PDB file of C-alpha atoms in Angstrom:
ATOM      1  CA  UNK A 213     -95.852 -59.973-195.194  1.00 83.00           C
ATOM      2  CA  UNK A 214     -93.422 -58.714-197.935  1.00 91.00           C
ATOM      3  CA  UNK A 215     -93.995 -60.021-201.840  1.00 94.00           C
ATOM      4  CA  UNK A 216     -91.062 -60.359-203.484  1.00 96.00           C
ATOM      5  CA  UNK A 217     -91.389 -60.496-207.472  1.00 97.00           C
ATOM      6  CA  UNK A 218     -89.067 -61.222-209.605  1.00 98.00           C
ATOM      7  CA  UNK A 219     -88.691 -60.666-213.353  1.00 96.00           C
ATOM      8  CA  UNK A 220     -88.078 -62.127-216.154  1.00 97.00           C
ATOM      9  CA  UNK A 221     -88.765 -66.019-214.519  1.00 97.00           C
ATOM     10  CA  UNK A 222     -86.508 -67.298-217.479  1.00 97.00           C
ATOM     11  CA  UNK A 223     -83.530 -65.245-219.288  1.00 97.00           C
ATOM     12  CA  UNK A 224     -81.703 -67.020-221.721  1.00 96.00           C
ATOM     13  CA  UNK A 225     -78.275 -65.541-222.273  1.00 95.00           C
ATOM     14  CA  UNK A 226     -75.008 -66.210-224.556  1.00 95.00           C
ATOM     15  CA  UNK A 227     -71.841 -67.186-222.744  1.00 94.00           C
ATOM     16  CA  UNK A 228     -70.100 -63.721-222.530  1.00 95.00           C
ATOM     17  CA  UNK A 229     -73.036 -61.567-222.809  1.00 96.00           C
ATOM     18  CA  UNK A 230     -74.453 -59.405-220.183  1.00 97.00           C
ATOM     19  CA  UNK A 231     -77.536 -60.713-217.960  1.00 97.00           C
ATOM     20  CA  UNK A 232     -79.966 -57.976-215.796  1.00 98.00           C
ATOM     21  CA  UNK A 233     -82.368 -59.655-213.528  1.00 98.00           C
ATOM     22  CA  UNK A 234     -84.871 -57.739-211.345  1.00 98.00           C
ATOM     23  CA  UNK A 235     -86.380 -57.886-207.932  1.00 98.00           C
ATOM     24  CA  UNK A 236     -89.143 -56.011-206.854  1.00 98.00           C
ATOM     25  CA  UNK A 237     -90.230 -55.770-203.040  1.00 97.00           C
ATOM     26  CA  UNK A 238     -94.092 -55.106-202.245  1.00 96.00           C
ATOM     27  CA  UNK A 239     -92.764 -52.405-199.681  1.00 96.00           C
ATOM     28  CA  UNK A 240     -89.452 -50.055-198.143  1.00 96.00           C
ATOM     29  CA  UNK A 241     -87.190 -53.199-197.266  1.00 97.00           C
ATOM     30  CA  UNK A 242     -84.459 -50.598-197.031  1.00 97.00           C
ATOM     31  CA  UNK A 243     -80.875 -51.854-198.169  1.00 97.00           C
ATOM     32  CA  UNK A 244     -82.300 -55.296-196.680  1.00 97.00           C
ATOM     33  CA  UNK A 245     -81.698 -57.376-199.887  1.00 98.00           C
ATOM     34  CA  UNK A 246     -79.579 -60.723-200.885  1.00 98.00           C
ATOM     35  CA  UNK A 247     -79.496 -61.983-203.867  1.00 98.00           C
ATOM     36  CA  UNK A 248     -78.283 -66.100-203.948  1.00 98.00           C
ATOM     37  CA  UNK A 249     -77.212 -68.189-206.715  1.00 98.00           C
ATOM     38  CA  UNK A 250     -78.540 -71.913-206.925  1.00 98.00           C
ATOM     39  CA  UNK A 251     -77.012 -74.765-208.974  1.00 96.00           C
ATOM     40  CA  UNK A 252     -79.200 -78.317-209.624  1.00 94.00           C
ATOM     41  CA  UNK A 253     -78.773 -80.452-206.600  1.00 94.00           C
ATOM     42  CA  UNK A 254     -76.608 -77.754-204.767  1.00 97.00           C
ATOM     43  CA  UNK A 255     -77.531 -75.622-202.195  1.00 98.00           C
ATOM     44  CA  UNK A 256     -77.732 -71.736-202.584  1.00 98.00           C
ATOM     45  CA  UNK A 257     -75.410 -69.807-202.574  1.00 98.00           C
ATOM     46  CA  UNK A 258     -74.925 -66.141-201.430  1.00 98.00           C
ATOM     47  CA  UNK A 259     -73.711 -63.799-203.820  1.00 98.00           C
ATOM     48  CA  UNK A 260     -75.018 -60.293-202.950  1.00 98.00           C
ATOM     49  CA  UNK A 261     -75.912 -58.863-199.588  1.00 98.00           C
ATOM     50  CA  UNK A 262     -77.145 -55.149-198.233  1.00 98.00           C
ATOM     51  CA  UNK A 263     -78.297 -54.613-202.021  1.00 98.00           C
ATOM     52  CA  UNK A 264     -74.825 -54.366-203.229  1.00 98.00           C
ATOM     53  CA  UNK A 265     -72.028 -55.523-201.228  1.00 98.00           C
ATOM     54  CA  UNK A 266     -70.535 -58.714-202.654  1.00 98.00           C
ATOM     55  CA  UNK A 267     -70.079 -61.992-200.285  1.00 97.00           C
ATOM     56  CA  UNK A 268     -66.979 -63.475-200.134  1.00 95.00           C
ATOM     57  CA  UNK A 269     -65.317 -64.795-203.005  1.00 96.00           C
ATOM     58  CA  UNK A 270     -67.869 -63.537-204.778  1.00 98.00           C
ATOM     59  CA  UNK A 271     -66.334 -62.402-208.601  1.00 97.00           C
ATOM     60  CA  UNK A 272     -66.646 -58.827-209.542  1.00 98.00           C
ATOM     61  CA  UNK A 273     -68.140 -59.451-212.598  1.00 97.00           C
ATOM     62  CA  UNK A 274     -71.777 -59.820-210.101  1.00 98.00           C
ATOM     63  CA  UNK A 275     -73.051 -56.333-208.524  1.00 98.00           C
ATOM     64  CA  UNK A 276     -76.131 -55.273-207.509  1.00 98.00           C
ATOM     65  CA  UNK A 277     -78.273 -52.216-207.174  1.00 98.00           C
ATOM     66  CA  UNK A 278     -80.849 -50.710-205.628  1.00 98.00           C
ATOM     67  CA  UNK A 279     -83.852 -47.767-206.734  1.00 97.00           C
ATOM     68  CA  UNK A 280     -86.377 -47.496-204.045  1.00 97.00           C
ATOM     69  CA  UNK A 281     -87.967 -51.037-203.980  1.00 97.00           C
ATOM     70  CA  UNK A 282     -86.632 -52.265-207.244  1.00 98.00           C
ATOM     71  CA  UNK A 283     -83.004 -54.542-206.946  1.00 98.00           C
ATOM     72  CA  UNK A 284     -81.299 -55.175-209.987  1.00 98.00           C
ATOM     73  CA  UNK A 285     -78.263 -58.257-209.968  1.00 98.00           C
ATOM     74  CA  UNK A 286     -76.041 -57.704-212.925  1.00 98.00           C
ATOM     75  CA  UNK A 287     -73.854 -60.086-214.306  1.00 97.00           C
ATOM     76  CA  UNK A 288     -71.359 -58.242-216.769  1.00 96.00           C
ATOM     77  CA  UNK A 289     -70.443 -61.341-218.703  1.00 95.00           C
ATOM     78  CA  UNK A 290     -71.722 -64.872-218.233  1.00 95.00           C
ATOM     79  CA  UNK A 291     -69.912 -67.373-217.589  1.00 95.00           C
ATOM     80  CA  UNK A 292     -70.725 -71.277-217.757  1.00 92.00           C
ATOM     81  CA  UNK A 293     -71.001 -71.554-214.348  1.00 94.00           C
ATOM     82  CA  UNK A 294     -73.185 -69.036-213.716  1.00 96.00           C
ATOM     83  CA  UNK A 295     -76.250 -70.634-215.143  1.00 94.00           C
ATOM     84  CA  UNK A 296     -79.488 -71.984-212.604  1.00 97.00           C
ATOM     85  CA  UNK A 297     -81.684 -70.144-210.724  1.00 98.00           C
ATOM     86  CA  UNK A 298     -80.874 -66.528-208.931  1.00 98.00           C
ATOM     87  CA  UNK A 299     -83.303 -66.108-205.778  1.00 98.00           C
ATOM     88  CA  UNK A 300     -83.448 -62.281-204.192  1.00 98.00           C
ATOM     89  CA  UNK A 301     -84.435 -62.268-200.631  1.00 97.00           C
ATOM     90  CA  UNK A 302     -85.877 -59.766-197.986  1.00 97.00           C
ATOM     91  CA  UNK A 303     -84.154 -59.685-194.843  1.00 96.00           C
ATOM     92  CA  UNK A 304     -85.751 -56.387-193.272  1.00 96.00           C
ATOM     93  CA  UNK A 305     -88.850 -58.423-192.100  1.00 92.00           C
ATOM     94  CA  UNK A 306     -89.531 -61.675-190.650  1.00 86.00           C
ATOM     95  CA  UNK A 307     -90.495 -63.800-192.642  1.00 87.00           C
ATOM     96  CA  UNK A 308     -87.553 -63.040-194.662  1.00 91.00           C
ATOM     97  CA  UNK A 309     -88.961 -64.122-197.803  1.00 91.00           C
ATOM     98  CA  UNK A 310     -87.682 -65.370-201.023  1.00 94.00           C
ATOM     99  CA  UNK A 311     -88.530 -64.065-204.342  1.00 96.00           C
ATOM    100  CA  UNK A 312     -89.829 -67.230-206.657  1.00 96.00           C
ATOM    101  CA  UNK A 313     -86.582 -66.797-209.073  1.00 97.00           C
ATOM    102  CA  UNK A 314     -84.957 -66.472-211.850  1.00 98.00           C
ATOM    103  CA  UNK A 315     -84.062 -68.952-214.208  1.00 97.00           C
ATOM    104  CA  UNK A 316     -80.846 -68.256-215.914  1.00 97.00           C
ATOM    105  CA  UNK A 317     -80.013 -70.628-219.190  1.00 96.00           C
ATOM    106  CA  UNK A 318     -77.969 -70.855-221.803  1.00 88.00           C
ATOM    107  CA  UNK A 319     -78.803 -69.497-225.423  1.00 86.00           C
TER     108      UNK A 319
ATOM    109  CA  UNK B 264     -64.463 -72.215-193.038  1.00 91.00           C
ATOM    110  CA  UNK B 265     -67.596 -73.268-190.688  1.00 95.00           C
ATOM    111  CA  UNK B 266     -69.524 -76.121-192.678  1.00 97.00           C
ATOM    112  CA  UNK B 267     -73.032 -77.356-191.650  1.00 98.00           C
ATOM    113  CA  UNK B 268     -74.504 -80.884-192.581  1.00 98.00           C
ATOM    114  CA  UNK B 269     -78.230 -81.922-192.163  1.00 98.00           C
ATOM    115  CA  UNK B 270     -78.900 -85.420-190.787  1.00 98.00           C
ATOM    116  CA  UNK B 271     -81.979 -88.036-190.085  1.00 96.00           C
ATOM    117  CA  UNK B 272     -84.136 -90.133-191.612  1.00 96.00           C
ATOM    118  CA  UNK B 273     -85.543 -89.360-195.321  1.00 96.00           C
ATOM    119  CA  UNK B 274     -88.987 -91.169-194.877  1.00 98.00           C
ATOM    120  CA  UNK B 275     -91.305 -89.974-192.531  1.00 98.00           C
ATOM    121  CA  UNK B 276     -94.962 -91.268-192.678  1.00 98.00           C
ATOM    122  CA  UNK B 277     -98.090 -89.181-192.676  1.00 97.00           C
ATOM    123  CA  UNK B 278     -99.181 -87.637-189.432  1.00 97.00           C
ATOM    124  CA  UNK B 279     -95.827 -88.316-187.811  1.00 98.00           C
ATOM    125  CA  UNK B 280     -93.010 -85.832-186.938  1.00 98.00           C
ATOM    126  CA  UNK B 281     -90.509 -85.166-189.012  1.00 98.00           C
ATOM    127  CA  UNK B 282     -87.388 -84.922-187.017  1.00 98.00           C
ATOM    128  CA  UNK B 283     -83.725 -83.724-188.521  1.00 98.00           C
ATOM    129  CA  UNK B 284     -80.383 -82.107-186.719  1.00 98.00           C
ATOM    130  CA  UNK B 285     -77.550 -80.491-188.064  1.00 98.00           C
ATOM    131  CA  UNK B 286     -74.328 -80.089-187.243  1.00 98.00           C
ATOM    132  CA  UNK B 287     -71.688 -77.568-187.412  1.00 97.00           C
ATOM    133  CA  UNK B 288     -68.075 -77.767-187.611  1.00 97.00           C
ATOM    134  CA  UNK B 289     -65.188 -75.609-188.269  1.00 95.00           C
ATOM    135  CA  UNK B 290     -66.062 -73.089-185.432  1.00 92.00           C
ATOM    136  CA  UNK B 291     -68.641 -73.152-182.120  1.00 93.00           C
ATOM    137  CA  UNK B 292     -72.491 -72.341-182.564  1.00 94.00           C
ATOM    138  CA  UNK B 293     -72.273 -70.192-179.452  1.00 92.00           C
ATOM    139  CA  UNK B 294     -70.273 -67.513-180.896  1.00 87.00           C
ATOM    140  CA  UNK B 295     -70.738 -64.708-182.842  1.00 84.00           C
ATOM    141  CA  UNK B 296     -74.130 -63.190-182.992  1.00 89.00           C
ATOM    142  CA  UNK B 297     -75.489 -65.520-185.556  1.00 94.00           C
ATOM    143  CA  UNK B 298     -79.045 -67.318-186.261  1.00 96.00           C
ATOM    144  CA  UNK B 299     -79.457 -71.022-187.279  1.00 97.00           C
ATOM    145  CA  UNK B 300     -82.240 -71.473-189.576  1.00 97.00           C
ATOM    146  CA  UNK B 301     -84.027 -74.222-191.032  1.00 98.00           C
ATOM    147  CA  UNK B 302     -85.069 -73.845-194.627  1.00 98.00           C
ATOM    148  CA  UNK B 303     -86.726 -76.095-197.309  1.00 98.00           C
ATOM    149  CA  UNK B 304     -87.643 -76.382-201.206  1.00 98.00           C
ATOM    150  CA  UNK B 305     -90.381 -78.889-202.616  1.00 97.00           C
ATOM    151  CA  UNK B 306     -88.712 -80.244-205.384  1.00 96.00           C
ATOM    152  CA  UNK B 307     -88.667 -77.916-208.548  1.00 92.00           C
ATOM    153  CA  UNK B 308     -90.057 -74.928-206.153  1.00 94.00           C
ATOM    154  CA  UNK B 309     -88.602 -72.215-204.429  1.00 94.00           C
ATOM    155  CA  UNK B 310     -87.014 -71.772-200.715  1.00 95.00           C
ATOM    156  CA  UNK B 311     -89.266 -71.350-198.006  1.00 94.00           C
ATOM    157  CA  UNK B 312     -88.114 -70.262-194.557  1.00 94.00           C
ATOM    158  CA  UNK B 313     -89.518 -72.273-191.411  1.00 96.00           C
ATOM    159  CA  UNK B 314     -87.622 -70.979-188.818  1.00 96.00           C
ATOM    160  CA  UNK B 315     -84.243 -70.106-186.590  1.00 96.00           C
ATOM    161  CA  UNK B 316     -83.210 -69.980-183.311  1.00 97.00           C
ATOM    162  CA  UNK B 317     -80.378 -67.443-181.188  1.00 95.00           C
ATOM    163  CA  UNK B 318     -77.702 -69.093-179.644  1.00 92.00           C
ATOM    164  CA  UNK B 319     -79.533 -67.758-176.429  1.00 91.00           C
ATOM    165  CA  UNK B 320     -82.277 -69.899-177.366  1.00 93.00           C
ATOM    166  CA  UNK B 321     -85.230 -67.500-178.793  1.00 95.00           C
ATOM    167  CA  UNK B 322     -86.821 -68.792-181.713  1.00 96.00           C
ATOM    168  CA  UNK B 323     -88.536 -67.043-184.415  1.00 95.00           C
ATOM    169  CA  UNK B 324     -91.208 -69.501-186.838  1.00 95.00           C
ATOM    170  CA  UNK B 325     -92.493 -68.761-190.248  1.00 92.00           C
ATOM    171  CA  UNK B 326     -96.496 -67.876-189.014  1.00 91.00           C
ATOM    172  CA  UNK B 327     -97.629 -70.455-191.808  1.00 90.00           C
ATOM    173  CA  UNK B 328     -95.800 -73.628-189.985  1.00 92.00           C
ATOM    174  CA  UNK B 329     -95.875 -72.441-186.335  1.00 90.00           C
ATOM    175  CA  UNK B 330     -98.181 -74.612-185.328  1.00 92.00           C
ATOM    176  CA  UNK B 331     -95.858 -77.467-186.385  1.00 95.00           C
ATOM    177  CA  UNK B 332     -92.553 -76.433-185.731  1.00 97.00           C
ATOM    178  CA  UNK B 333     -90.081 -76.413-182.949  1.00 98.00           C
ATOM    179  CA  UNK B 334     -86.915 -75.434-183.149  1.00 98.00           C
ATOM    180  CA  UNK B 335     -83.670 -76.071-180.169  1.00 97.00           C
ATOM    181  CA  UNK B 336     -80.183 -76.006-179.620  1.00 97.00           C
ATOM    182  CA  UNK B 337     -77.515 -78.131-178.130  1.00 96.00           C
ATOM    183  CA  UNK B 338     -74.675 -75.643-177.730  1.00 94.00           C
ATOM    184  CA  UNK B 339     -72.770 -78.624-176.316  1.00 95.00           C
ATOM    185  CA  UNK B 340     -72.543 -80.746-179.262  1.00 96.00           C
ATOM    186  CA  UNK B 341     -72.929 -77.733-181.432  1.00 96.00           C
ATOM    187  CA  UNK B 342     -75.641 -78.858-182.822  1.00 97.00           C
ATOM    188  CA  UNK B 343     -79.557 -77.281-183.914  1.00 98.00           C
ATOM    189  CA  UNK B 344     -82.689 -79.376-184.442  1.00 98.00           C
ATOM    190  CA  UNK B 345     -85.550 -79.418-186.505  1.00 98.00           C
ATOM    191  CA  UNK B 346     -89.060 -81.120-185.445  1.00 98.00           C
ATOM    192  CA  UNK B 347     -91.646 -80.708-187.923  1.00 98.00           C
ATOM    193  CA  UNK B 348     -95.485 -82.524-186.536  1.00 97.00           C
ATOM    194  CA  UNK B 349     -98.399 -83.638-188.142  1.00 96.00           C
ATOM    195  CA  UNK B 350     -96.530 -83.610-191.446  1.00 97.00           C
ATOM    196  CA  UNK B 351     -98.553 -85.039-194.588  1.00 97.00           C
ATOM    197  CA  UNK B 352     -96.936 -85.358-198.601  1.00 97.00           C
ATOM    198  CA  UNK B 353     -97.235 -81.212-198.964  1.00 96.00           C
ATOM    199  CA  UNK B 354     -94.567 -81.204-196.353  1.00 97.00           C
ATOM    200  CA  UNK B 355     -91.988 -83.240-198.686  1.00 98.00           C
ATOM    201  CA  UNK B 356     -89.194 -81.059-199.567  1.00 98.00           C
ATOM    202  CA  UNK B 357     -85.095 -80.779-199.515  1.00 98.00           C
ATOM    203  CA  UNK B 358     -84.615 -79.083-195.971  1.00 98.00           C
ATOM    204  CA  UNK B 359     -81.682 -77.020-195.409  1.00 98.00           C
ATOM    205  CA  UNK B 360     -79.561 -75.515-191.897  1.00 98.00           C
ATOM    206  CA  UNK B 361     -78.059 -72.289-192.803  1.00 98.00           C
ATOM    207  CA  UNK B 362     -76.434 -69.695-190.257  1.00 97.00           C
ATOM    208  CA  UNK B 363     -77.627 -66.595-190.790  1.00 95.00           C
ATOM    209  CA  UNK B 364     -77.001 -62.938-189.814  1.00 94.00           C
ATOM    210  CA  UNK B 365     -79.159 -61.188-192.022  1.00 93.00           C
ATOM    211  CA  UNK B 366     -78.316 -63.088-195.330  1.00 96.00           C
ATOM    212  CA  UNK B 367     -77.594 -66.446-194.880  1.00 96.00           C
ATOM    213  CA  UNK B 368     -73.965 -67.115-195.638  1.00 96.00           C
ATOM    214  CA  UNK B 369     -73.720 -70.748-194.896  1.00 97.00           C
ATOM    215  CA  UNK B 370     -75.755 -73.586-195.587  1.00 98.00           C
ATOM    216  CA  UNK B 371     -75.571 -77.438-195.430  1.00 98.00           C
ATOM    217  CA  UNK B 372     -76.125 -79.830-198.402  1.00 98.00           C
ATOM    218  CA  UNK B 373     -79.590 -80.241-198.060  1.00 98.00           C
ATOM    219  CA  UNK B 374     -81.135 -83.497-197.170  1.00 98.00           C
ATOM    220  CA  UNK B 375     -84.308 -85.387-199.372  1.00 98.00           C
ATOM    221  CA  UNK B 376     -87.296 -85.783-196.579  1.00 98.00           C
ATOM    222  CA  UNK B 377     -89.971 -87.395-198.333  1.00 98.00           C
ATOM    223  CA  UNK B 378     -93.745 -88.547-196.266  1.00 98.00           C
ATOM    224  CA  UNK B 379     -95.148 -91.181-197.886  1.00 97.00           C
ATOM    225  CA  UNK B 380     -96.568 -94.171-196.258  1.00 95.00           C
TER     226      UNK B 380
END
C-alpha cells in the first residue's frame, strides 16, 4: 500500500504569516491528491483536490502543488480559523490512505 | 447541499458487532456516480478508511478490517450501513459516512462508538 508522510507534524505560525506544509507519497499517485482541513470535534473538511484544484468555497488564499511525489498546501496568510490539523490523502489506490497530519497552531 | 448524519448506539461491548447507519438528505444516494464510505479516527489519531460501497452495490474494504466489515445500501430510504464484528476497545473511535468520488466532499458529524463492557 501507499505511505503517505507528512512534514513538519507541528508548524506554529503568526496570524497573517505564510504556512507551507508537505506531503510526500511512497510512490507515482499521479495528480491523485486531497488535502482536508480538520477542526477539534468537527469533521474534515475538503479543501484541495487533484493536487491543486480548490473545493468549493474553498478561499484562494489555500493552493496546492505538486513535484513528482512531493504535494505542497500553501496557505498565503493565516487566518484564525485556519488552525487544527491538515490531513493529505491518496486517492489513486485503494486503500486511499491518509497521511498522519499536520498540526497547524498558533504562535 | 446533500448532508449526511451517522446514527446508532455509542456503546458496544467486546466481541459484539458494532452496528451504525447513515443517512442522507438533500439529494438521492442513487444518483450520480458517487461512493459512500465509512471512515473512523481513535480519539487524538488520524482517519482511517474501512470501507464504501457503489450505489450498484459493490463494496470495496480496507484489507486490514475485511474480515470484520460489511458494508450495504438501502437505496429506498437512502440510507448506507456500517456492521463492524468481533469488535474489542482498539476498535473505539469517532466513525464517519462521507460520499466520495475520489476525494471525499461530504461527510457527516461523526458519531463517539466506544466498546467497553
Amino acid at each position: 500500500e501507499i505511505v503517505m508522510t507528512q512534514s513538519p507534524a507541528t508548524l506554529s505560525v503568526s496570524p497573517g504569516d505564510r504556512a507551507t506544509l508537505s506531503c510526500r507519497a511512497s510512490q507515482s499517485v499521479s495528480i491523485n491528491l486531497a488535502w482536508y482541513h480538520q477542526k477539534p470535534g468537527q469533521a474534515p473538511r475538503l479543501l484541495i483536490y487533484g493536487a491543486s484544484t480548490r473545493a468549493t468555497g474553498i478561499p484562494a488564499r489555500f493552493s496546492g502543488s505538486r513535484s513528482g511525489t512531493e504535494f505542497t498546501l500553501t496557505i498565503s496568510s493565516l487566518q484564525s480559523e485556519d488552525f487544527g490539523v491538515y490531513y493529505c490523502q491518496q486517492y489513486n489506490n485503494w486503500p486511499p490512505l491518509f497521511g498522519e497530519g499536520t498540526k497547524v497552531e498558533i504562535k | 447541499q446533500v448532508q449526511l448524519q451517522e446514527s446508532g448506539p455509542g456503546l458496544v461491548k467486546p466481541s459484539q458487532t458494532l452496528s451504525l447507519t447513515c443517512t442522507v438528505s438533500g439529494g438521492s444516494i442513487s444518483s450520480g456516480s458517487y461512493y459512500w464510505n465509512w471512515i473512523r479516527q481513535p480519539a487524538g489519531k488520524g482517519l482511517q478508511w474501512i470501507g464504501r460501497i457503489s450505489t450498484s452495490g459493490s463494496t470495496t474494504y480496507n484489507p486490514s478490517l475485511k474480515s470484520q466489515v460489511t458494508i450495504s445500501i438501502d437505496t429506498s430510504k437512502n440510507q448506507f450501513s456500517l456492521r463492524l464484528s468481533s469488535v474489542t476497545a482498539a476498535d473505539t473511535a469517532v466513525y464517519y459516512c462521507a460520499r466520495e468520488w475520489g476525494p471525499a466532499d461530504y461527510w457527516g458529524q461523526g458519531t463517539l462508538v466506544t466498546v467497553s463492557s
